[in-house]
Amino acid sequence: MTLLLGALTLGLLLALMALGIFVTFRLFRFADLATDSILTLGAAVTAVLLVRGASPGGATLAGAGAGILAGAVTGLLHTRLHINSLLSGILVMTGLYSVNLRVMGGSNVPLAHVPTGADRARDALQYISGVEVWSFSSWEIPGGDLAVLLGILGVVALFGFGLYAFLLTDFGTALRASGDNGQMALAQGVSAPHMMLVALMISGGMSGLTGALLAQYQGFADIQMGVGTLVLGLASVIMGQALVRSSSLGISIAGAVMGSVLFRLLVSIALRWGLNPNDLKLATASFVLITLVLPKLMGSWSNRKEAPHA
Amino acid sequence: MLDLQGLVKTFHPGTENEVRALQGVDLRVEEGSFVVVIGTNGSGKSTLQNAISGSFFVDRGRIELAGQDITRWPEHRRAALIGRVFQNPFSGTAPSMSIGENLALAMRRGERRTLGWNAFFRRSEELTERVRRLGMGLEDRLRNEIGSLSGGQRQALTLLMATLRRPELLLLDEHTAALDPRAADLVIRLTDELVREGRLTTVMVTHSMPQAVSLGDRLVMMHRGRVVADLRGEEKRRLRPGDLLDRFDEIRRREQIDPSVAEMLRETYV
């Protein structure tokens, strides 16, 4: 049960990043490789501020803000200096590694003795309910874990619906059109490069926020914590799309969240069954490969079936 | 009114791929005039359109539209004044967005994009009405993705989008060339209707002789980056496709003579 709870919490947390990747990857077909480093950046900024006595809310916002700035750098490299999209991401990713070390003043920052957002959530739930340990039939759940889960759920719901609403505004519609057909956007008076920059800033902000919350959830920031998260986010978005099989905007966004949670559950089940944690990244990469290739294979199979005389 | 003065554009200057696409084009299109531009391949007629729409900046010359010097305006800013339909039916619409959302986008062409709900929510009755007048039955499918439509339907919608807000200039770049004859016919009829109704200043590039003859009130023929003929009024009305072909032949003959004359002169004087 604790396993399930942890997987759910982590899955929802990473769903925030998946929402950002949804914007860049699904809408603009842009895989920002800097995502890994931006997540660490958000964690680093938040952790350092918390250690220096900042409030969890302020520190989290600062982490997200740092992510927005980092996303803007990738965006400017690509849209203003016309550097290839992958290369812009790689440059920012590489540069941020040093920035992150500088921010943290070392390769990790423990948060064991400072109040974090997780503690705030636990206190709040305890204050409201007066219960310390929740029991559901035979399972006992510490109030802190439940509070974090509920808190994250709230944040994901907020950002999920927020993103959906944003994409239905005039500005958001123009943003989607820029990703869908840049030429058309220009002809309608929308600067497509500008919109791509905005998309990368949104995505960067979401990655920074994810890092900020992740650091508070696990109780430390670490220089390695972002490694492989972009692939994970891509996996969530792609899997979510495969799950919902719909081009409707709202359902696709929900799909990205569901994909992230499902992916985490699969990972924890695999670990439970004895997958060596060292093999986890390889398993993740293979899994993403399969989710990318499988729909195409299925497509060509069904085509063959539909057109037997061709 | 559109006023082009001495437009010059050379692609890849100083290389062996150098193309002198526009070599001093002067053209003045009066308010409400419908100009058809024809020319051979590589004559610069599409380059001229792209120069006006702002796909690139001209090397020399000046572009004035509706009293404003737009020579140095970026493409997306010019869109506030210019409605465009492209040759490729896929270029003018966002395929994974719905018909309604595409129209909503066009509803605010050139305006600031705000955080209010898009026009598909706010003014959907008005949009539905405009689509109904196309007479294609698309008004019942406003929530469908544009990508599911045929080329002709998409081109008709692009045309509607280009004119949804009255443009100071409508640019049509061989917008029926990629369509089958029936769809092309429909789009041409729609073009004529919308241009007449809105009394829109229009510049249309075409390959089709019948279109060049039957549409518009003025015909401009381009060749090698220059305007070589400019027919209007009675002269344009009397024009037949055969006359156009004769003109093209004449230009070609003149070109064939030129090198031989040069050769003769060289032999005589050098």
Coordinates of N, CA and C in Angstrom, one line a residue, chain A residues 43 46-51 109-116 119 212 214-221:
Chain A
A43 N 14.8 22.3 -8.3 CA 15.0 21.7 -7.0 C 16.1 22.4 -6.3
T46 N 15.1 25.9 -5.0 CA 14.1 25.8 -3.9 C 14.8 25.3 -2.6
A47 N 15.7 24.3 -2.8 CA 16.3 23.7 -1.6 C 17.2 24.8 -0.9
V48 N 18.0 25.5 -1.8 CA 18.9 26.5 -1.2 C 18.1 27.6 -0.5
L49 N 17.0 28.0 -1.1 CA 16.2 29.1 -0.4 C 15.6 28.6 0.9
L50 N 15.1 27.3 0.9 CA 14.5 26.7 2.1 C 15.6 26.7 3.2
V51 N 16.8 26.2 2.8 CA 17.8 26.2 3.9 C 18.1 27.5 4.4
V109 N 21.8 19.1 -1.6 CA 21.4 19.9 -0.4 C 20.4 19.1 0.3
P110 N 20.7 18.7 1.6 CA 19.6 17.9 2.3 C 18.6 18.9 2.9
L111 N 17.4 18.5 3.1 CA 16.3 19.3 3.6 C 15.7 18.7 4.9
A112 N 16.5 17.9 5.5 CA 16.0 17.1 6.7 C 15.5 18.0 7.8
H113 N 16.2 19.1 8.0 CA 15.9 19.9 9.2 C 15.2 21.2 8.9
V114 N 14.7 21.4 7.7 CA 14.0 22.6 7.4 C 12.5 22.3 7.0
P115 N 11.6 23.1 7.4 CA 10.2 22.9 7.1 C 10.0 23.1 5.6
T116 N 9.4 22.1 4.9 CA 9.1 22.1 3.5 C 7.6 22.1 3.2
D119 N 5.8 19.3 4.8 CA 5.4 19.4 6.2 C 4.2 20.3 6.4
A212 N 11.1 21.6 -7.8 CA 10.9 22.3 -6.5 C 10.1 21.4 -5.6
L214 N 9.5 18.1 -6.0 CA 10.2 16.8 -5.8 C 11.2 16.9 -4.7
A215 N 12.0 18.0 -4.7 CA 13.0 18.1 -3.7 C 12.4 18.2 -2.3
Q216 N 11.2 18.8 -2.2 CA 10.6 18.9 -0.9 C 9.9 17.6 -0.5
Y217 N 9.5 16.8 -1.5 CA 8.9 15.5 -1.2 C 9.9 14.5 -0.7
Q218 N 11.1 14.5 -1.5 CA 12.0 13.5 -1.1 C 13.0 14.0 0.0
G219 N 13.0 15.3 0.3 CA 13.8 15.8 1.4 C 15.2 16.1 1.0
F220 N 15.5 16.3 -0.3 CA 16.9 16.7 -0.7 C 16.8 17.1 -2.1
A221 N 17.8 17.9 -2.5 CA 18.1 18.2 -3.9 C 19.4 17.6 -4.3

